[in-house]
mmCIF file of C-alpha atoms and ligand atoms in Angstrom:
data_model
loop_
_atom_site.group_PDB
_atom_site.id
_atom_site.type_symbol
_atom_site.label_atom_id
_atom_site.label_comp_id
_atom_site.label_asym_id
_atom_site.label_seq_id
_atom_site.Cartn_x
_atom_site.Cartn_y
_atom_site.Cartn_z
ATOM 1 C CA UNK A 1 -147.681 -105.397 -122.478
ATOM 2 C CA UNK A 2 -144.497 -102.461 -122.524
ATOM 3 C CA UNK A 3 -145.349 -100.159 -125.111
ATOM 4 C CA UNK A 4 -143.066 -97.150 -125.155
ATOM 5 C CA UNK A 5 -143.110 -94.075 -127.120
ATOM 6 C CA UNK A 6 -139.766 -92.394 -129.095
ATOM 7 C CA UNK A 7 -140.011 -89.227 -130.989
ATOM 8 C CA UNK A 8 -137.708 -85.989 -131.612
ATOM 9 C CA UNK A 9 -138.337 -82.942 -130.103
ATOM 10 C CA UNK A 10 -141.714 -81.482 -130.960
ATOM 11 C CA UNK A 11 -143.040 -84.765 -132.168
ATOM 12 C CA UNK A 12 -145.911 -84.147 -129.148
ATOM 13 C CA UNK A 13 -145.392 -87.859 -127.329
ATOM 14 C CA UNK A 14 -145.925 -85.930 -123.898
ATOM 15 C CA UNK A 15 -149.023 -84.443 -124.983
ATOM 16 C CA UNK A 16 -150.828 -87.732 -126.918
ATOM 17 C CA UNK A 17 -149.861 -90.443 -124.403
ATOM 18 C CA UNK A 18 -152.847 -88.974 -121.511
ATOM 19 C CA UNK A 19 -155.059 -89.521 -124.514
ATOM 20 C CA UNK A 20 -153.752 -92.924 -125.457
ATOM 21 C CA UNK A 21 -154.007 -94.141 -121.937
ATOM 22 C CA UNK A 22 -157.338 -93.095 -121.479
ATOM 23 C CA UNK A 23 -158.235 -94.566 -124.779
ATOM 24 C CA UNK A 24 -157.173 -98.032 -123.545
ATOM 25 C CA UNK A 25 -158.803 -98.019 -120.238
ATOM 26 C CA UNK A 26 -161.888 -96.919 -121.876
ATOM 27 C CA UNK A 27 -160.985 -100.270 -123.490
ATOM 28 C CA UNK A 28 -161.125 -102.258 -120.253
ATOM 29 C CA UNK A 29 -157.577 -102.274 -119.955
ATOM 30 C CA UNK A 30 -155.459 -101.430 -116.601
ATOM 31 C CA UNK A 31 -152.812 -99.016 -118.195
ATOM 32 C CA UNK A 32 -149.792 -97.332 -116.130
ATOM 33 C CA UNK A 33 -148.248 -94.311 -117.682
ATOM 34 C CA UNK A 34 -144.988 -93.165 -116.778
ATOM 35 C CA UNK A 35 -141.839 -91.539 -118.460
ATOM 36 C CA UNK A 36 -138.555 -90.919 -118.706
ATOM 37 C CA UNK A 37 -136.023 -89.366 -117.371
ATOM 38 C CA UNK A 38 -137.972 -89.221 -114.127
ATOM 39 C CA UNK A 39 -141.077 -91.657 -113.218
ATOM 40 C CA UNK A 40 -140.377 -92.215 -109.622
ATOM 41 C CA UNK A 41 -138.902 -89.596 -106.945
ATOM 42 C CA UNK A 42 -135.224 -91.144 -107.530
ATOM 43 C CA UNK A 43 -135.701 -90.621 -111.017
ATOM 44 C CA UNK A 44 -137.544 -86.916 -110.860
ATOM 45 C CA UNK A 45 -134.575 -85.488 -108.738
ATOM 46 C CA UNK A 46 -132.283 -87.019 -111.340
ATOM 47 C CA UNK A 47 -133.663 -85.583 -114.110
ATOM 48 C CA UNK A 48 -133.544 -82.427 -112.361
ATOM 49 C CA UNK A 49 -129.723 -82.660 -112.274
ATOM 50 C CA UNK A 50 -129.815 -83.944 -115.713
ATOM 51 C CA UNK A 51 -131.975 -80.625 -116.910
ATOM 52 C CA UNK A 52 -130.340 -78.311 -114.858
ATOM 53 C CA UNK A 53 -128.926 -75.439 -117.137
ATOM 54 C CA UNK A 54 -126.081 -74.798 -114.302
ATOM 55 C CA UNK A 55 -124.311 -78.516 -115.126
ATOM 56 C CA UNK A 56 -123.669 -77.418 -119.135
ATOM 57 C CA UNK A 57 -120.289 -78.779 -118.127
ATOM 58 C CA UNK A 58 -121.754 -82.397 -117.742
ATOM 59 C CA UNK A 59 -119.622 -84.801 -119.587
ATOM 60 C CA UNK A 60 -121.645 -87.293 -122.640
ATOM 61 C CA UNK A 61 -120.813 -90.262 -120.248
ATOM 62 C CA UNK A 62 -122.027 -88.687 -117.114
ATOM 63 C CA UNK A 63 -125.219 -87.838 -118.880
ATOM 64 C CA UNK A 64 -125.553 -91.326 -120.016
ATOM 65 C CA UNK A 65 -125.050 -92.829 -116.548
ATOM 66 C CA UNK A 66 -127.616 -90.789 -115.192
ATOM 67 C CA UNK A 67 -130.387 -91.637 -117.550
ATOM 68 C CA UNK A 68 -129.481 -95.231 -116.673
ATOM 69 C CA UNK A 69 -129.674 -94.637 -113.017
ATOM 70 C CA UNK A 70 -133.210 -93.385 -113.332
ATOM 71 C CA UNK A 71 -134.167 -95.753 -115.814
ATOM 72 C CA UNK A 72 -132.798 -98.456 -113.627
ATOM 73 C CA UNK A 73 -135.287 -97.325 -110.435
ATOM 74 C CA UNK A 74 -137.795 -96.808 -112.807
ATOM 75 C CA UNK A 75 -137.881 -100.558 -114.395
ATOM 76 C CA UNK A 76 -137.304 -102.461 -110.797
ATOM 77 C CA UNK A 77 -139.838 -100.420 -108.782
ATOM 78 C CA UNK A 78 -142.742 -99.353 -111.201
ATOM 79 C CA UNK A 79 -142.636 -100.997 -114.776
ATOM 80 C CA UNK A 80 -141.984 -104.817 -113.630
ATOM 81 C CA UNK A 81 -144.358 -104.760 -110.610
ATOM 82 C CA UNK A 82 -146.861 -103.104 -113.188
ATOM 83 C CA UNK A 83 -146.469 -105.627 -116.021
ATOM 84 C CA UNK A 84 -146.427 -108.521 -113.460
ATOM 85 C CA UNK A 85 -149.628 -107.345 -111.900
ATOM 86 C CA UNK A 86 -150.966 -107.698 -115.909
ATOM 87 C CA UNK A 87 -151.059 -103.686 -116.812
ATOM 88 C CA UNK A 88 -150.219 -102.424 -119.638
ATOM 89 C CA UNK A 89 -147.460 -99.687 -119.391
ATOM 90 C CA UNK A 90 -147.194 -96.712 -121.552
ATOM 91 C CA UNK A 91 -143.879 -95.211 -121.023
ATOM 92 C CA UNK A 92 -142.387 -91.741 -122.876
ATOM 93 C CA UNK A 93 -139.118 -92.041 -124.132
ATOM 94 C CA UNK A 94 -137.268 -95.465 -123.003
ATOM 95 C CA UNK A 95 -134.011 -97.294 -123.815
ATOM 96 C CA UNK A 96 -134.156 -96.580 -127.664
ATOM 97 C CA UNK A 97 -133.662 -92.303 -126.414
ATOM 98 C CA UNK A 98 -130.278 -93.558 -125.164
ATOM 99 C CA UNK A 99 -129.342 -95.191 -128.704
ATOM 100 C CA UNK A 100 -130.749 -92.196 -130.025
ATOM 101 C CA UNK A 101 -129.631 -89.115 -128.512
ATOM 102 C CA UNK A 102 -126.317 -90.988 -126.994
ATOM 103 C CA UNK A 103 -125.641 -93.120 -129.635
ATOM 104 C CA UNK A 104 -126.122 -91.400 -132.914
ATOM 105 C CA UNK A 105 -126.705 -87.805 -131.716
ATOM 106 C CA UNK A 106 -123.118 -87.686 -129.544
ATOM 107 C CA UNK A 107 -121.156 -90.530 -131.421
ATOM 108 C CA UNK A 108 -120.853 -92.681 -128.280
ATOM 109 C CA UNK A 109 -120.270 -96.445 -128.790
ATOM 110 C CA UNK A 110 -123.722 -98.166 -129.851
ATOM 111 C CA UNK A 111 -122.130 -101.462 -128.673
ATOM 112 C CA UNK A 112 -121.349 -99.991 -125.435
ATOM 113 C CA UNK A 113 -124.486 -98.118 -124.644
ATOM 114 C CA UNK A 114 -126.563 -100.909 -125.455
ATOM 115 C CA UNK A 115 -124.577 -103.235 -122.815
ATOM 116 C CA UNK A 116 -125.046 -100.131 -120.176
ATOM 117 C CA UNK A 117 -128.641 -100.022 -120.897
ATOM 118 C CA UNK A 118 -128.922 -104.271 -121.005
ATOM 119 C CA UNK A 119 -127.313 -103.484 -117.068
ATOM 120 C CA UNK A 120 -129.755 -100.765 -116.534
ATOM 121 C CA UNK A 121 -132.842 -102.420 -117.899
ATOM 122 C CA UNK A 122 -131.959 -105.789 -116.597
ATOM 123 C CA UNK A 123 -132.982 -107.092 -120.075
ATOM 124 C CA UNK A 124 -136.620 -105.588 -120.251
ATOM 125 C CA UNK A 125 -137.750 -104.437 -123.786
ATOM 126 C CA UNK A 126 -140.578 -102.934 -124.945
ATOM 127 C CA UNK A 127 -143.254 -105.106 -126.611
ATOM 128 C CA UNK A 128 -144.234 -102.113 -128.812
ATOM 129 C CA UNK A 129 -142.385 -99.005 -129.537
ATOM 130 C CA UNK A 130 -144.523 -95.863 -130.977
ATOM 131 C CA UNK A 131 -142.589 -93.694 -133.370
ATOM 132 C CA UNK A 132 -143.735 -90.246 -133.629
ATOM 133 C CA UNK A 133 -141.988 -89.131 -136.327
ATOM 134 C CA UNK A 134 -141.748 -84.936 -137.833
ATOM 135 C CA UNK A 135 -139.494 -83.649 -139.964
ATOM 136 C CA UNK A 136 -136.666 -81.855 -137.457
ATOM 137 C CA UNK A 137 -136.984 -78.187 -138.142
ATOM 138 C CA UNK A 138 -140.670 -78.766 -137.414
ATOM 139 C CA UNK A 139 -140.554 -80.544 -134.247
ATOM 140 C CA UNK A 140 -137.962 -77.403 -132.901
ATOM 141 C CA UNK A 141 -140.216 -74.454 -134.072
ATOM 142 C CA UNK A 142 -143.156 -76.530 -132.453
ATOM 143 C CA UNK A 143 -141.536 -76.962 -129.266
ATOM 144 C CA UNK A 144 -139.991 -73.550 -128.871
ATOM 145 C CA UNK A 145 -143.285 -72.192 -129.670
ATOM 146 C CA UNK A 146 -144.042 -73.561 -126.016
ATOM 147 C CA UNK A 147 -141.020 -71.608 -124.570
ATOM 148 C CA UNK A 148 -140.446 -75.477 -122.582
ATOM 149 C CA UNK A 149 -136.061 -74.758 -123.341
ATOM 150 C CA UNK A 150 -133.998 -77.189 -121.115
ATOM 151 C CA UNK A 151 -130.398 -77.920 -121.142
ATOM 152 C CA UNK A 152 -130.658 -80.836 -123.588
ATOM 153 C CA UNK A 153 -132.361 -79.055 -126.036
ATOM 154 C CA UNK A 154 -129.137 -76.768 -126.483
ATOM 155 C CA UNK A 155 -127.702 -78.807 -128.997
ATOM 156 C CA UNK A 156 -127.298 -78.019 -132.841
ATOM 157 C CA UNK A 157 -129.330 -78.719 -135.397
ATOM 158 C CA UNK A 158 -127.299 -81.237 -136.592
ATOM 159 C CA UNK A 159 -127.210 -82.965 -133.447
ATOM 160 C CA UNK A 160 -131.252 -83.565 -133.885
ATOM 161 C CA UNK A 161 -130.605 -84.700 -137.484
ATOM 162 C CA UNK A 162 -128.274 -87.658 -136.150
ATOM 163 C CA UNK A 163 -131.153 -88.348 -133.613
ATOM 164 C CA UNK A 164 -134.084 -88.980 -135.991
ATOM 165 C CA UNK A 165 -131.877 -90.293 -138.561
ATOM 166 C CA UNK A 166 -130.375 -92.671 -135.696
ATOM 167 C CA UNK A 167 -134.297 -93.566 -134.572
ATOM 168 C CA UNK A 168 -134.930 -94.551 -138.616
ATOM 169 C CA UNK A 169 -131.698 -97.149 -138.856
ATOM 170 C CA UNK A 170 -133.462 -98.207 -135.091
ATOM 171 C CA UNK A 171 -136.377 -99.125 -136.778
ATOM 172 C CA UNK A 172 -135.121 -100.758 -139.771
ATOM 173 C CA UNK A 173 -133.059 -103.065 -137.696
ATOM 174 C CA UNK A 174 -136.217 -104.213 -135.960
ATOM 175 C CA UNK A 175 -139.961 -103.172 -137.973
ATOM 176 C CA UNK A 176 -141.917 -105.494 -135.980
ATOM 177 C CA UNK A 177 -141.014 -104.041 -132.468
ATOM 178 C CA UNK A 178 -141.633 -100.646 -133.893
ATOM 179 C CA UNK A 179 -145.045 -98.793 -135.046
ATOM 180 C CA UNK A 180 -144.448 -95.361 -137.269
ATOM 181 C CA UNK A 181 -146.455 -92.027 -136.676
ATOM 182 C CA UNK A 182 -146.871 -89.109 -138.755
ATOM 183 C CA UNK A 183 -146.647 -86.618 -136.065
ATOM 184 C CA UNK A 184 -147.244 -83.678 -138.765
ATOM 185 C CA UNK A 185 -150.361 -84.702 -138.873
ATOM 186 C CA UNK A 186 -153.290 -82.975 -137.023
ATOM 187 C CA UNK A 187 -153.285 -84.185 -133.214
ATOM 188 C CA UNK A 188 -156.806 -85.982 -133.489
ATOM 189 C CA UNK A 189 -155.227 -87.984 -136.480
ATOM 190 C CA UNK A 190 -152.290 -88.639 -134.573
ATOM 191 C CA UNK A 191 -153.815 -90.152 -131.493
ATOM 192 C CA UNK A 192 -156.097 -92.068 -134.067
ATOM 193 C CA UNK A 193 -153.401 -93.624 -135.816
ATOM 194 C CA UNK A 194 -151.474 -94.535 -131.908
ATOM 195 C CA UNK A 195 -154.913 -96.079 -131.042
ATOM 196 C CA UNK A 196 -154.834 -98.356 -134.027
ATOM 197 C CA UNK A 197 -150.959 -98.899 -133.623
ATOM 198 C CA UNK A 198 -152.005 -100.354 -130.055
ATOM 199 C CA UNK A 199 -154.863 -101.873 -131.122
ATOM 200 C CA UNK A 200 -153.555 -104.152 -133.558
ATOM 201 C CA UNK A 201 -151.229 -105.828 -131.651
ATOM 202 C CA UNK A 202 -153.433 -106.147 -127.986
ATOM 203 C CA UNK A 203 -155.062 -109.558 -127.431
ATOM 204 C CA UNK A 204 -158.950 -108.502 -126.582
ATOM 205 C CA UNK A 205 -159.271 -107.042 -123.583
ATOM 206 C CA UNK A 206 -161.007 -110.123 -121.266
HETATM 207 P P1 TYD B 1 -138.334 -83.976 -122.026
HETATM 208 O O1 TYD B 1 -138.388 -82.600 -121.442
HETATM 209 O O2 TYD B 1 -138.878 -85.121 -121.232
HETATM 210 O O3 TYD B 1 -139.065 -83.866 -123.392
HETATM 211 P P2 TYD B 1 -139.475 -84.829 -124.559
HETATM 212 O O4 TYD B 1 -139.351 -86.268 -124.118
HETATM 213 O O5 TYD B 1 -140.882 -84.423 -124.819
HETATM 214 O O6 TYD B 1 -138.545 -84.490 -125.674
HETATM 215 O O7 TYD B 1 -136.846 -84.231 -122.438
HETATM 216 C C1 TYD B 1 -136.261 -85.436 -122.505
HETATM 217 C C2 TYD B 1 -134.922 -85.178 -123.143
HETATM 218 O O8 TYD B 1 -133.987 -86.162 -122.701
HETATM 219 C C3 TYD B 1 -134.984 -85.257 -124.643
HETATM 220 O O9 TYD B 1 -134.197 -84.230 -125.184
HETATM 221 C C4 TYD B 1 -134.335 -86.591 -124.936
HETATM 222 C C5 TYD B 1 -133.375 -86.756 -123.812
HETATM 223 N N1 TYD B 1 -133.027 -88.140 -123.471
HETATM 224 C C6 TYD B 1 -131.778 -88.632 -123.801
HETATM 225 O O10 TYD B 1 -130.946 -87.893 -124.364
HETATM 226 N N2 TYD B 1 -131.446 -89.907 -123.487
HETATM 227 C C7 TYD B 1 -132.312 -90.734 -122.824
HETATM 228 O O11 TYD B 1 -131.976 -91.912 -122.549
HETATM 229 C C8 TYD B 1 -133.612 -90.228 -122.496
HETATM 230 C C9 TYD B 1 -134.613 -91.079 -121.785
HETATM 231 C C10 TYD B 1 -133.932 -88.933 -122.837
#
């Protein structure tokens, strides 16, 4: 099982998905957790360019080509081997960030992006996809209370707007794939409400 997890900023996927994975191996499940941009050492040095706040000059379809690069290491040498060896795989931010961000936060062509990520992914979706949702202004004052500033996270306020707004016309195009998350909540209701996201669709654990 693929289960990947989508939020905008401050929505606190980083810090619930330890949690989560823990929670399912205490459930007698083999679980892989990875994310993304990053996830193998072709991917980590990637997102280092991608981060970098020297390269503010980076071009929308430069950006986009790199978070396919290191999704594309990521899929062929750790999530297929995982899934094929029958673990589950938890993976922070995936193909629907690209829609997302890409998509509806810089106006690039859905149609196109998805065929680039298609290419990238080689066709692998998620089984699952966790949606931590939070209001915007409240994911950014959460987040910049950690002082964690990056060179994506330079963008308007509008630009995050598009984002979640782009993640909710995601999810209405396809509510089984996807499983919603208050993320205002407290943090021991959120990972509650992940576990029984998870839960419910898991065959028993044999
Ligand atoms: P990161 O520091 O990993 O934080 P978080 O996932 O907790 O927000 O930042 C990842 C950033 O990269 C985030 O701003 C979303 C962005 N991103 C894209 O724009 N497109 C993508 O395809 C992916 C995977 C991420």
């Amino acid at each position: 099982m693929f289960i990947t997890l989508e939020g905008p900023e401050g929505s606190g996927k980083t810090t619930q998905l330890p949690g989560l994975a823990d929670f399912l191996r205490a459930q007698g499940h083999r679980v892989l957790a990875t994310r993304e941009p990053g996830g193998t050492p072709i991917g980590d040095q990637i997102r280092g360019v991608l981060f970098d706040l020297k390269n503010k000059e980076m071009h929308p379809r430069s950006e986009i080509l790199l978070f396919q690069a290191s999704r594309a290491q990521l899929v062929e040498t750790v999530i297929r081997p995982a899934l094929a060896d029958g673990q589950i795989v938890l993976c922070d931010r995936y193909a629907d960030s690209t829609l997302a961000y890409q998509g509806y936060g810089h106006r690039m062509d859905l149609a196109q992006l998805r065929e680039i990520v298609r290419f990238a992914t080689g066709g692998l979706q998620p089984n699952l996809t966790l949606f931590l949702d939070i209001d915007v202004e409240a994911g950014l004052k959460r987040r910049d209370k950690d002082g964690d500033w990056n060179r994506l996270d330079d963008y308007a306020l509008d630009f995050h707007r598009r984002v979640r707004a782009g993640y909710l016309e995601l999810i209405a195009a396809e509510p089984d794939r996807w499983a919603v998350v208050d993320a205002a909540q407290p943090p021991e209701a959120v990972a509650a409400a992940l576990q029984q996201a998870v839960l419910a669709r898991l065959p028993q654990a044999g």
